[in-house]
GROMACS .gro file of N, CA and C in nm:
model
  516
    1LEU      N    1  -2.197   3.896   1.355
    1LEU     CA    2  -2.221   3.772   1.426
    1LEU      C    3  -2.237   3.655   1.329
    2GLU      N    4  -2.301   3.680   1.212
    2GLU     CA    5  -2.318   3.573   1.115
    2GLU      C    6  -2.183   3.529   1.059
    3GLN      N    7  -2.092   3.622   1.040
    3GLN     CA    8  -1.961   3.586   0.988
    3GLN      C    9  -1.884   3.502   1.088
    4GLN      N   10  -1.897   3.532   1.216
    4GLN     CA   11  -1.830   3.453   1.318
    4GLN      C   12  -1.887   3.312   1.321
    5GLY      N   13  -2.019   3.299   1.308
    5GLY     CA   14  -2.082   3.167   1.306
    5GLY      C   15  -2.040   3.086   1.185
    6GLY      N   16  -2.029   3.152   1.070
    6GLY     CA   17  -1.983   3.085   0.949
    6GLY      C   18  -1.839   3.039   0.961
    7GLY      N   19  -1.756   3.120   1.025
    7GLY     CA   20  -1.617   3.083   1.048
    7GLY      C   21  -1.605   2.965   1.142
    8LEU      N   22  -1.692   2.962   1.242
    8LEU     CA   23  -1.693   2.851   1.338
    8LEU      C   24  -1.733   2.721   1.270
    9VAL      N   25  -1.832   2.730   1.181
    9VAL     CA   26  -1.875   2.611   1.107
    9VAL      C   27  -1.761   2.559   1.019
   10MET      N   28  -1.690   2.649   0.955
   10MET     CA   29  -1.577   2.608   0.870
   10MET      C   30  -1.467   2.541   0.952
   11VAL      N   31  -1.440   2.594   1.070
   11VAL     CA   32  -1.340   2.534   1.157
   11VAL      C   33  -1.383   2.395   1.199
   12LEU      N   34  -1.511   2.378   1.233
   12LEU     CA   35  -1.561   2.248   1.273
   12LEU      C   36  -1.555   2.148   1.157
   13VAL      N   37  -1.589   2.194   1.038
   13VAL     CA   38  -1.581   2.107   0.920
   13VAL      C   39  -1.436   2.064   0.897
   14GLU      N   40  -1.342   2.155   0.909
   14GLU     CA   41  -1.201   2.122   0.891
   14GLU      C   42  -1.153   2.024   0.996
   15ILE      N   43  -1.197   2.041   1.120
   15ILE     CA   44  -1.159   1.948   1.227
   15ILE      C   45  -1.216   1.809   1.199
   16ILE      N   46  -1.341   1.804   1.155
   16ILE     CA   47  -1.402   1.674   1.124
   16ILE      C   48  -1.329   1.607   1.008
   17LEU      N   49  -1.295   1.683   0.904
   17LEU     CA   50  -1.222   1.625   0.791
   17LEU      C   51  -1.083   1.576   0.834
   18LEU      N   52  -1.019   1.651   0.920
   18LEU     CA   53  -0.889   1.609   0.971
   18LEU      C   54  -0.900   1.479   1.050
   19LEU      N   55  -1.004   1.468   1.132
   19LEU     CA   56  -1.025   1.345   1.209
   19LEU      C   57  -1.055   1.226   1.117
   20ILE      N   58  -1.129   1.250   1.009
   20ILE     CA   59  -1.157   1.143   0.913
   20ILE      C   60  -1.028   1.097   0.846
   21VAL      N   61  -0.943   1.191   0.808
   21VAL     CA   62  -0.815   1.155   0.746
   21VAL      C   63  -0.728   1.077   0.846
   22ILE      N   64  -0.725   1.119   0.972
   22ILE     CA   65  -0.646   1.049   1.073
   22ILE      C   66  -0.699   0.908   1.094
   23MET      N   67  -0.831   0.894   1.106
   23MET     CA   68  -0.890   0.761   1.125
   23MET      C   69  -0.865   0.672   1.003
   24GLY      N   70  -0.878   0.728   0.883
   24GLY     CA   71  -0.851   0.652   0.762
   24GLY      C   72  -0.705   0.608   0.753
   25SER      N   73  -0.615   0.696   0.793
   25SER     CA   74  -0.472   0.662   0.790
   25SER      C   75  -0.441   0.551   0.888
   26ILE      N   76  -0.498   0.557   1.006
   26ILE     CA   77  -0.476   0.451   1.105
   26ILE      C   78  -0.534   0.319   1.054
   27ALA      N   79  -0.654   0.325   0.996
   27ALA     CA   80  -0.715   0.203   0.941
   27ALA      C   81  -0.630   0.145   0.829
   28LEU      N   82  -0.573   0.231   0.746
   28LEU     CA   83  -0.488   0.184   0.636
   28LEU      C   84  -0.362   0.117   0.688
   29VAL      N   85  -0.300   0.175   0.788
   29VAL     CA   86  -0.176   0.120   0.842
   29VAL      C   87  -0.203  -0.013   0.913
   30GLN      N   88  -0.315  -0.024   0.983
   30GLN     CA   89  -0.345  -0.143   1.060
   30GLN      C   90  -0.412  -0.254   0.979
   31ALA      N   91  -0.467  -0.223   0.863
   31ALA     CA   92  -0.546  -0.320   0.787
   31ALA      C   93  -0.459  -0.432   0.732
   32THR      N   94  -0.506  -0.554   0.751
   32THR     CA   95  -0.437  -0.671   0.699
   32THR      C   96  -0.538  -0.767   0.639
   33ARG      N   97  -0.493  -0.845   0.545
   33ARG     CA   98  -0.572  -0.955   0.490
   33ARG      C   99  -0.510  -1.082   0.544
   34ARG      N  100  -0.585  -1.154   0.623
   34ARG     CA  101  -0.533  -1.275   0.686
   34ARG      C  102  -0.561  -1.394   0.595
   35VAL      N  103  -0.454  -1.457   0.547
   35VAL     CA  104  -0.465  -1.575   0.461
   35VAL      C  105  -0.445  -1.698   0.549
   36PRO      N  106  -0.545  -1.788   0.554
   36PRO     CA  107  -0.531  -1.906   0.641
   36PRO      C  108  -0.429  -2.005   0.585
   37VAL      N  109  -0.350  -2.062   0.675
   37VAL     CA  110  -0.251  -2.164   0.639
   37VAL      C  111  -0.272  -2.281   0.733
   38GLN      N  112  -0.290  -2.399   0.675
   38GLN     CA  113  -0.309  -2.521   0.752
   38GLN      C  114  -0.180  -2.599   0.749
   39TYR      N  115  -0.136  -2.647   0.866
   39TYR     CA  116  -0.014  -2.728   0.873
   39TYR      C  117  -0.053  -2.873   0.898
   40ALA      N  118   0.016  -2.964   0.829
   40ALA     CA  119  -0.014  -3.107   0.839
   40ALA      C  120   0.028  -3.159   0.976
   41LYS      N  121  -0.041  -3.263   1.021
   41LYS     CA  122  -0.007  -3.326   1.149
   41LYS      C  123   0.113  -3.418   1.130
   42ARG      N  124   0.202  -3.415   1.229
   42ARG     CA  125   0.315  -3.507   1.231
   42ARG      C  126   0.319  -3.571   1.368
   43ILE      N  127   0.341  -3.699   1.372
   43ILE     CA  128   0.351  -3.770   1.499
   43ILE      C  129   0.494  -3.818   1.513
   44VAL      N  130   0.559  -3.769   1.619
   44VAL     CA  131   0.696  -3.809   1.649
   44VAL      C  132   0.693  -3.872   1.787
   45GLY      N  133   0.714  -4.002   1.793
   45GLY     CA  134   0.705  -4.071   1.922
   45GLY      C  135   0.561  -4.070   1.969
   46ASN      N  136   0.541  -4.019   2.088
   46ASN     CA  137   0.406  -4.009   2.144
   46ASN      C  138   0.348  -3.869   2.132
   47LYS      N  139   0.419  -3.780   2.068
   47LYS     CA  140   0.373  -3.642   2.058
   47LYS      C  141   0.325  -3.610   1.916
   48GLN      N  142   0.225  -3.525   1.912
   48GLN     CA  143   0.170  -3.480   1.783
   48GLN      C  144   0.212  -3.336   1.760
   49TYR      N  145   0.268  -3.308   1.643
   49TYR     CA  146   0.311  -3.174   1.607
   49TYR      C  147   0.229  -3.126   1.487
   50GLY      N  148   0.202  -2.998   1.482
   50GLY     CA  149   0.132  -2.940   1.368
   50GLY      C  150  -0.017  -2.962   1.377
   51GLY      N  151  -0.081  -2.961   1.262
   51GLY     CA  152  -0.226  -2.976   1.256
   51GLY      C  153  -0.299  -2.851   1.301
   52VAL      N  154  -0.231  -2.740   1.304
   52VAL     CA  155  -0.293  -2.615   1.349
   52VAL      C  156  -0.317  -2.523   1.230
   53ARG      N  157  -0.407  -2.430   1.250
   53ARG     CA  158  -0.435  -2.330   1.147
   53ARG      C  159  -0.375  -2.198   1.194
   54GLN      N  160  -0.295  -2.141   1.109
   54GLN     CA  161  -0.238  -2.010   1.136
   54GLN      C  162  -0.273  -1.919   1.020
   55TYR      N  163  -0.234  -1.793   1.031
   55TYR     CA  164  -0.267  -1.695   0.928
   55TYR      C  165  -0.143  -1.617   0.887
   56ILE      N  166  -0.137  -1.588   0.757
   56ILE     CA  167  -0.033  -1.498   0.706
   56ILE      C  168  -0.098  -1.359   0.697
   57PRO      N  169  -0.049  -1.263   0.774
   57PRO     CA  170  -0.108  -1.128   0.765
   57PRO      C  171  -0.044  -1.049   0.651
   58LEU      N  172  -0.121  -1.022   0.546
   58LEU     CA  173  -0.073  -0.941   0.434
   58LEU      C  174  -0.126  -0.800   0.451
   59LYS      N  175  -0.037  -0.704   0.464
   59LYS     CA  176  -0.077  -0.566   0.488
   59LYS      C  177  -0.133  -0.500   0.363
   60VAL      N  178  -0.237  -0.420   0.383
   60VAL     CA  179  -0.298  -0.346   0.272
   60VAL      C  180  -0.200  -0.244   0.218
   61ASN      N  181  -0.125  -0.181   0.306
   61ASN     CA  182  -0.024  -0.083   0.263
   61ASN      C  183   0.112  -0.134   0.306
   62ALA      N  184   0.162  -0.235   0.234
   62ALA     CA  185   0.291  -0.294   0.268
   62ALA      C  186   0.407  -0.201   0.238
   63ALA      N  187   0.386  -0.103   0.152
   63ALA     CA  188   0.494  -0.013   0.111
   63ALA      C  189   0.517   0.102   0.209
   64GLY      N  190   0.420   0.129   0.295
   64GLY     CA  191   0.435   0.241   0.387
   64GLY      C  192   0.430   0.374   0.313
   65VAL      N  193   0.517   0.467   0.350
   65VAL     CA  194   0.517   0.599   0.287
   65VAL      C  195   0.629   0.613   0.182
   66MET      N  196   0.698   0.504   0.153
   66MET     CA  197   0.807   0.511   0.055
   66MET      C  198   0.759   0.557  -0.082
   67PRO      N  199   0.642   0.515  -0.132
   67PRO     CA  200   0.598   0.566  -0.262
   67PRO      C  201   0.580   0.717  -0.266
   68ILE      N  202   0.536   0.776  -0.156
   68ILE     CA  203   0.521   0.922  -0.151
   68ILE      C  204   0.658   0.987  -0.162
   69ILE      N  205   0.756   0.932  -0.094
   69ILE     CA  206   0.891   0.988  -0.097
   69ILE      C  207   0.949   0.979  -0.238
   70PHE      N  208   0.933   0.862  -0.303
   70PHE     CA  209   0.983   0.846  -0.440
   70PHE      C  210   0.914   0.943  -0.535
   71ALA      N  211   0.781   0.952  -0.526
   71ALA     CA  212   0.705   1.038  -0.617
   71ALA      C  213   0.743   1.185  -0.598
   72GLN      N  214   0.756   1.229  -0.475
   72GLN     CA  215   0.793   1.368  -0.450
   72GLN      C  216   0.934   1.399  -0.500
   73ALA      N  217   1.024   1.302  -0.487
   73ALA     CA  218   1.160   1.324  -0.538
   73ALA      C  219   1.159   1.343  -0.689
   74ILE      N  220   1.080   1.264  -0.759
   74ILE     CA  221   1.072   1.278  -0.905
   74ILE      C  222   1.000   1.406  -0.943
   75MET      N  223   0.899   1.444  -0.868
   75MET     CA  224   0.824   1.565  -0.902
   75MET      C  225   0.903   1.693  -0.873
   76MET      N  226   1.013   1.684  -0.805
   76MET     CA  227   1.097   1.801  -0.783
   76MET      C  228   1.186   1.830  -0.903
   77LEU      N  229   1.200   1.735  -0.994
   77LEU     CA  230   1.286   1.755  -1.112
   77LEU      C  231   1.244   1.875  -1.197
   78PRO      N  232   1.115   1.895  -1.230
   78PRO     CA  233   1.079   2.013  -1.309
   78PRO      C  234   1.115   2.145  -1.240
   79ILE      N  235   1.104   2.148  -1.108
   79ILE     CA  236   1.140   2.270  -1.035
   79ILE      C  237   1.290   2.295  -1.046
   80ILE      N  238   1.368   2.188  -1.038
   80ILE     CA  239   1.513   2.202  -1.052
   80ILE      C  240   1.548   2.247  -1.193
   81ILE      N  241   1.482   2.187  -1.292
   81ILE     CA  242   1.507   2.225  -1.433
   81ILE      C  243   1.469   2.371  -1.456
   82ALA      N  244   1.357   2.413  -1.398
   82ALA     CA  245   1.314   2.552  -1.414
   82ALA      C  246   1.414   2.649  -1.355
   83GLY      N  247   1.484   2.609  -1.249
   83GLY     CA  248   1.584   2.695  -1.187
   83GLY      C  249   1.705   2.717  -1.275
   84TYR      N  250   1.736   2.619  -1.362
   84TYR     CA  251   1.853   2.629  -1.448
   84TYR      C  252   1.822   2.686  -1.585
   85SER      N  253   1.696   2.685  -1.625
   85SER     CA  254   1.662   2.737  -1.757
   85SER      C  255   1.590   2.871  -1.744
   86ASN      N  256   1.603   2.951  -1.846
   86ASN     CA  257   1.538   3.082  -1.845
   86ASN      C  258   1.401   3.077  -1.909
   87SER      N  259   1.372   2.969  -1.980
   87SER     CA  260   1.243   2.961  -2.049
   87SER      C  261   1.133   2.919  -1.953
   88GLY      N  262   1.019   2.978  -1.969
   88GLY     CA  263   0.903   2.944  -1.888
   88GLY      C  264   0.807   2.861  -1.971
   89SER      N  265   0.854   2.746  -2.021
   89SER     CA  266   0.769   2.663  -2.107
   89SER      C  267   0.650   2.612  -2.027
   90GLY      N  268   0.544   2.575  -2.100
   90GLY     CA  269   0.421   2.530  -2.037
   90GLY      C  270   0.440   2.407  -1.950
   91PHE      N  271   0.527   2.316  -1.994
   91PHE     CA  272   0.554   2.194  -1.918
   91PHE      C  273   0.613   2.227  -1.782
   92VAL      N  274   0.716   2.310  -1.782
   92VAL     CA  275   0.784   2.344  -1.657
   92VAL      C  276   0.691   2.423  -1.565
   93VAL      N  277   0.613   2.513  -1.621
   93VAL     CA  278   0.520   2.592  -1.541
   93VAL      C  279   0.412   2.503  -1.480
   94ALA      N  280   0.357   2.410  -1.561
   94ALA     CA  281   0.250   2.322  -1.513
   94ALA      C  282   0.299   2.231  -1.401
   95PHE      N  283   0.421   2.183  -1.411
   95PHE     CA  284   0.472   2.090  -1.311
   95PHE      C  285   0.549   2.159  -1.199
   96SER      N  286   0.556   2.289  -1.202
   96SER     CA  287   0.616   2.363  -1.091
   96SER      C  288   0.511   2.410  -0.991
   97ASP      N  289   0.384   2.407  -1.031
   97ASP     CA  290   0.275   2.451  -0.945
   97ASP      C  291   0.223   2.332  -0.865
   98MET      N  292   0.255   2.328  -0.735
   98MET     CA  293   0.215   2.214  -0.651
   98MET      C  294   0.064   2.203  -0.633
   99TYR      N  295  -0.009   2.308  -0.662
   99TYR     CA  296  -0.154   2.305  -0.645
   99TYR      C  297  -0.226   2.285  -0.778
  100GLY      N  298  -0.151   2.269  -0.885
  100GLY     CA  299  -0.210   2.254  -1.017
  100GLY      C  300  -0.263   2.113  -1.041
  101PHE      N  301  -0.354   2.102  -1.135
  101PHE     CA  302  -0.418   1.975  -1.167
  101PHE      C  303  -0.317   1.872  -1.217
  102TRP      N  304  -0.234   1.910  -1.315
  102TRP     CA  305  -0.143   1.814  -1.376
  102TRP      C  306  -0.037   1.766  -1.277
  103TYR      N  307   0.011   1.854  -1.194
  103TYR     CA  308   0.109   1.816  -1.093
  103TYR      C  309   0.050   1.710  -1.000
  104ASN      N  310  -0.072   1.735  -0.952
  104ASN     CA  311  -0.135   1.642  -0.858
  104ASN      C  312  -0.173   1.511  -0.926
  105LEU      N  313  -0.217   1.517  -1.051
  105LEU     CA  314  -0.252   1.395  -1.123
  105LEU      C  315  -0.129   1.306  -1.143
  106VAL      N  316  -0.021   1.364  -1.189
  106VAL     CA  317   0.102   1.287  -1.212
  106VAL      C  318   0.157   1.235  -1.079
  107THR      N  319   0.149   1.315  -0.974
  107THR     CA  320   0.194   1.269  -0.843
  107THR      C  321   0.113   1.149  -0.797
  108ALA      N  322  -0.019   1.154  -0.812
  108ALA     CA  323  -0.105   1.042  -0.772
  108ALA      C  324  -0.072   0.916  -0.852
  109ILE      N  325  -0.051   0.931  -0.982
  109ILE     CA  326  -0.017   0.815  -1.065
  109ILE      C  327   0.118   0.757  -1.023
  110LEU      N  328   0.215   0.843  -0.998
  110LEU     CA  329   0.346   0.796  -0.953
  110LEU      C  330   0.337   0.723  -0.819
  111ILE      N  331   0.257   0.774  -0.728
  111ILE     CA  332   0.241   0.709  -0.598
  111ILE      C  333   0.180   0.571  -0.614
  112ILE      N  334   0.079   0.558  -0.699
  112ILE     CA  335   0.016   0.428  -0.722
  112ILE      C  336   0.116   0.331  -0.785
  113VAL      N  337   0.190   0.377  -0.885
  113VAL     CA  338   0.289   0.291  -0.952
  113VAL      C  339   0.398   0.250  -0.854
  114PHE      N  340   0.451   0.345  -0.779
  114PHE     CA  341   0.557   0.312  -0.684
  114PHE      C  342   0.508   0.223  -0.570
  115THR      N  343   0.382   0.232  -0.533
  115THR     CA  344   0.328   0.143  -0.431
  115THR      C  345   0.332  -0.001  -0.480
  116TYR      N  346   0.287  -0.024  -0.603
  116TYR     CA  347   0.294  -0.158  -0.660
  116TYR      C  348   0.438  -0.205  -0.674
  117PHE      N  349   0.525  -0.117  -0.720
  117PHE     CA  350   0.666  -0.152  -0.740
  117PHE      C  351   0.732  -0.189  -0.608
  118TYR      N  352   0.715  -0.107  -0.507
  118TYR     CA  353   0.780  -0.132  -0.378
  118TYR      C  354   0.723  -0.257  -0.311
  119THR      N  355   0.592  -0.278  -0.325
  119THR     CA  356   0.531  -0.399  -0.269
  119THR      C  357   0.584  -0.523  -0.340
  120ALA      N  358   0.600  -0.516  -0.471
  120ALA     CA  359   0.653  -0.630  -0.546
  120ALA      C  360   0.796  -0.663  -0.505
  121ILE      N  361   0.872  -0.561  -0.469
  121ILE     CA  362   1.011  -0.584  -0.428
  121ILE      C  363   1.018  -0.642  -0.286
  122THR      N  364   0.936  -0.589  -0.195
  122THR     CA  365   0.947  -0.630  -0.054
  122THR      C  366   0.872  -0.759  -0.021
  123ILE      N  367   0.761  -0.786  -0.089
  123ILE     CA  368   0.683  -0.907  -0.062
  123ILE      C  369   0.715  -1.009  -0.170
  124ASN      N  370   0.766  -1.125  -0.130
  124ASN     CA  371   0.805  -1.228  -0.225
  124ASN      C  372   0.714  -1.350  -0.208
  125PRO      N  373   0.609  -1.362  -0.291
  125PRO     CA  374   0.518  -1.476  -0.278
  125PRO      C  375   0.585  -1.610  -0.306
  126VAL      N  376   0.689  -1.613  -0.390
  126VAL     CA  377   0.760  -1.737  -0.419
  126VAL      C  378   0.827  -1.789  -0.292
  127GLN      N  379   0.893  -1.700  -0.219
  127GLN     CA  380   0.959  -1.739  -0.095
  127GLN      C  381   0.857  -1.782   0.010
  128MET      N  382   0.744  -1.714   0.018
  128MET     CA  383   0.640  -1.751   0.113
  128MET      C  384   0.588  -1.891   0.084
  129ALA      N  385   0.564  -1.920  -0.045
  129ALA     CA  386   0.513  -2.052  -0.083
  129ALA      C  387   0.615  -2.162  -0.054
  130GLU      N  388   0.742  -2.134  -0.081
  130GLU     CA  389   0.847  -2.232  -0.052
  130GLU      C  390   0.858  -2.260   0.097
  131ASP      N  391   0.852  -2.154   0.179
  131ASP     CA  392   0.860  -2.171   0.324
  131ASP      C  393   0.742  -2.252   0.376
  132MET      N  394   0.623  -2.225   0.324
  132MET     CA  395   0.507  -2.302   0.367
  132MET      C  396   0.523  -2.449   0.329
  133LYS      N  397   0.571  -2.474   0.208
  133LYS     CA  398   0.587  -2.611   0.160
  133LYS      C  399   0.690  -2.687   0.244
  134LYS      N  400   0.802  -2.620   0.279
  134LYS     CA  401   0.907  -2.683   0.361
  134LYS      C  402   0.853  -2.722   0.498
  135ASN      N  403   0.767  -2.638   0.554
  135ASN     CA  404   0.715  -2.663   0.689
  135ASN      C  405   0.586  -2.744   0.690
  136GLY      N  406   0.547  -2.796   0.575
  136GLY     CA  407   0.427  -2.879   0.569
  136GLY      C  408   0.298  -2.799   0.573
  137GLY      N  409   0.303  -2.676   0.532
  137GLY     CA  410   0.184  -2.591   0.533
  137GLY      C  411   0.125  -2.574   0.395
  138PHE      N  412  -0.004  -2.545   0.391
  138PHE     CA  413  -0.073  -2.520   0.265
  138PHE      C  414  -0.192  -2.430   0.292
  139ILE      N  415  -0.236  -2.362   0.189
  139ILE     CA  416  -0.356  -2.279   0.197
  139ILE      C  417  -0.472  -2.368   0.158
  140PRO      N  418  -0.573  -2.382   0.244
  140PRO     CA  419  -0.685  -2.471   0.213
  140PRO      C  420  -0.750  -2.435   0.079
  141GLY      N  421  -0.766  -2.537  -0.005
  141GLY     CA  422  -0.827  -2.517  -0.135
  141GLY      C  423  -0.730  -2.478  -0.245
  142ILE      N  424  -0.605  -2.454  -0.212
  142ILE     CA  425  -0.504  -2.413  -0.310
  142ILE      C  426  -0.391  -2.517  -0.309
  143LYS      N  427  -0.350  -2.560  -0.427
  143LYS     CA  428  -0.242  -2.658  -0.436
  143LYS      C  429  -0.110  -2.592  -0.399
  144PRO      N  430  -0.023  -2.665  -0.327
  144PRO     CA  431   0.108  -2.609  -0.295
  144PRO      C  432   0.192  -2.588  -0.421
  145GLY      N  433   0.281  -2.493  -0.414
  145GLY     CA  434   0.371  -2.465  -0.527
  145GLY      C  435   0.326  -2.344  -0.607
  146ARG      N  436   0.319  -2.363  -0.738
  146ARG     CA  437   0.290  -2.252  -0.831
  146ARG      C  438   0.152  -2.190  -0.806
  147LYS      N  439   0.053  -2.272  -0.776
  147LYS     CA  440  -0.083  -2.219  -0.750
  147LYS      C  441  -0.085  -2.131  -0.626
  148THR      N  442  -0.007  -2.167  -0.525
  148THR     CA  443   0.002  -2.086  -0.404
  148THR      C  444   0.066  -1.951  -0.435
  149VAL      N  445   0.170  -1.952  -0.517
  149VAL     CA  446   0.236  -1.827  -0.557
  149VAL      C  447   0.138  -1.737  -0.631
  150GLU      N  448   0.064  -1.795  -0.725
  150GLU     CA  449  -0.034  -1.717  -0.801
  150GLU      C  450  -0.144  -1.662  -0.710
  151PHE      N  451  -0.188  -1.744  -0.614
  151PHE     CA  452  -0.293  -1.701  -0.521
  151PHE      C  453  -0.245  -1.584  -0.435
  152LEU      N  454  -0.126  -1.597  -0.377
  152LEU     CA  455  -0.071  -1.489  -0.292
  152LEU      C  456  -0.046  -1.363  -0.375
  153ASP      N  457   0.003  -1.380  -0.497
  153ASP     CA  458   0.028  -1.264  -0.584
  153ASP      C  459  -0.102  -1.193  -0.621
  154SER      N  460  -0.208  -1.269  -0.649
  154SER     CA  461  -0.335  -1.206  -0.683
  154SER      C  462  -0.395  -1.134  -0.563
  155ILE      N  463  -0.380  -1.191  -0.444
  155ILE     CA  464  -0.429  -1.122  -0.324
  155ILE      C  465  -0.353  -0.992  -0.303
  156MET      N  466  -0.221  -0.996  -0.318
  156MET     CA  467  -0.142  -0.874  -0.298
  156MET      C  468  -0.178  -0.768  -0.401
  157SER      N  469  -0.205  -0.808  -0.524
  157SER     CA  470  -0.245  -0.711  -0.626
  157SER      C  471  -0.378  -0.646  -0.592
  158ARG      N  472  -0.472  -0.726  -0.542
  158ARG     CA  473  -0.604  -0.672  -0.511
  158ARG      C  474  -0.604  -0.584  -0.388
  159ILE      N  475  -0.526  -0.618  -0.285
  159ILE     CA  476  -0.530  -0.536  -0.164
  159ILE      C  477  -0.438  -0.414  -0.172
  160THR      N  478  -0.346  -0.414  -0.269
  160THR     CA  479  -0.257  -0.299  -0.284
  160THR      C  480  -0.328  -0.181  -0.349
  161LEU      N  481  -0.424  -0.206  -0.437
  161LEU     CA  482  -0.492  -0.098  -0.508
  161LEU      C  483  -0.562   0.000  -0.414
  162PRO      N  484  -0.651  -0.045  -0.323
  162PRO     CA  485  -0.713   0.055  -0.234
  162PRO      C  486  -0.611   0.126  -0.145
  163GLY      N  487  -0.507   0.054  -0.103
  163GLY     CA  488  -0.404   0.117  -0.022
  163GLY      C  489  -0.329   0.224  -0.097
  164SER      N  490  -0.298   0.197  -0.224
  164SER     CA  491  -0.223   0.295  -0.303
  164SER      C  492  -0.308   0.416  -0.339
  165VAL      N  493  -0.436   0.394  -0.368
  165VAL     CA  494  -0.525   0.506  -0.400
  165VAL      C  495  -0.543   0.595  -0.277
  166PHE      N  496  -0.565   0.535  -0.160
  166PHE     CA  497  -0.580   0.614  -0.039
  166PHE      C  498  -0.451   0.690  -0.008
  167LEU      N  499  -0.337   0.625  -0.028
  167LEU     CA  500  -0.209   0.691  -0.005
  167LEU      C  501  -0.193   0.811  -0.097
  168ALA      N  502  -0.235   0.798  -0.223
  168ALA     CA  503  -0.227   0.909  -0.318
  168ALA      C  504  -0.318   1.022  -0.276
  169ILE      N  505  -0.439   0.988  -0.230
  169ILE     CA  506  -0.533   1.093  -0.186
  169ILE      C  507  -0.479   1.169  -0.066
  170VAL      N  508  -0.423   1.096   0.030
  170VAL     CA  509  -0.368   1.161   0.150
  170VAL      C  510  -0.249   1.249   0.112
  171ALA      N  511  -0.167   1.203   0.019
  171ALA     CA  512  -0.048   1.280  -0.020
  171ALA      C  513  -0.087   1.409  -0.093
  172ILE      N  514  -0.192   1.401  -0.172
  172ILE     CA  515  -0.234   1.519  -0.247
  172ILE      C  516  -0.304   1.615  -0.154
   0.00000   0.00000   0.00000
């Protein structure tokens, strides 16, 4: 009877951990950093245009699951190499074990690097700043132009780190 109770506790713990991972994943996908943008007022005839505050939603995990796909593709190379070679060198053995420390460490690092890389490719702060400037928009407290680009880039760098670390943890 004690073994059955212990097994039940383990099942409940696993279910709770699974629910935590699911809730964390949903929070990661939905999380955004809203950057306020103020648009200047324009008066055309008797009508007033602009003068409103809107927000640019910057996603915490803008890369999605692409970094996991890239990292797993690269981590399959040692397994492919091991299939063609007869030597069981330490490097090939260490990186062929999906449950090994070195395999998981390198996978996590690759996921973090690819998250930053993919975010840098898909999110263009220069284009965002130019579009805001064309439409008469600015971020309160930040000068339009180069300062806006630097501000958006620094925000993306800061919010990408927790997203990439969580993505690496979920993947491992």
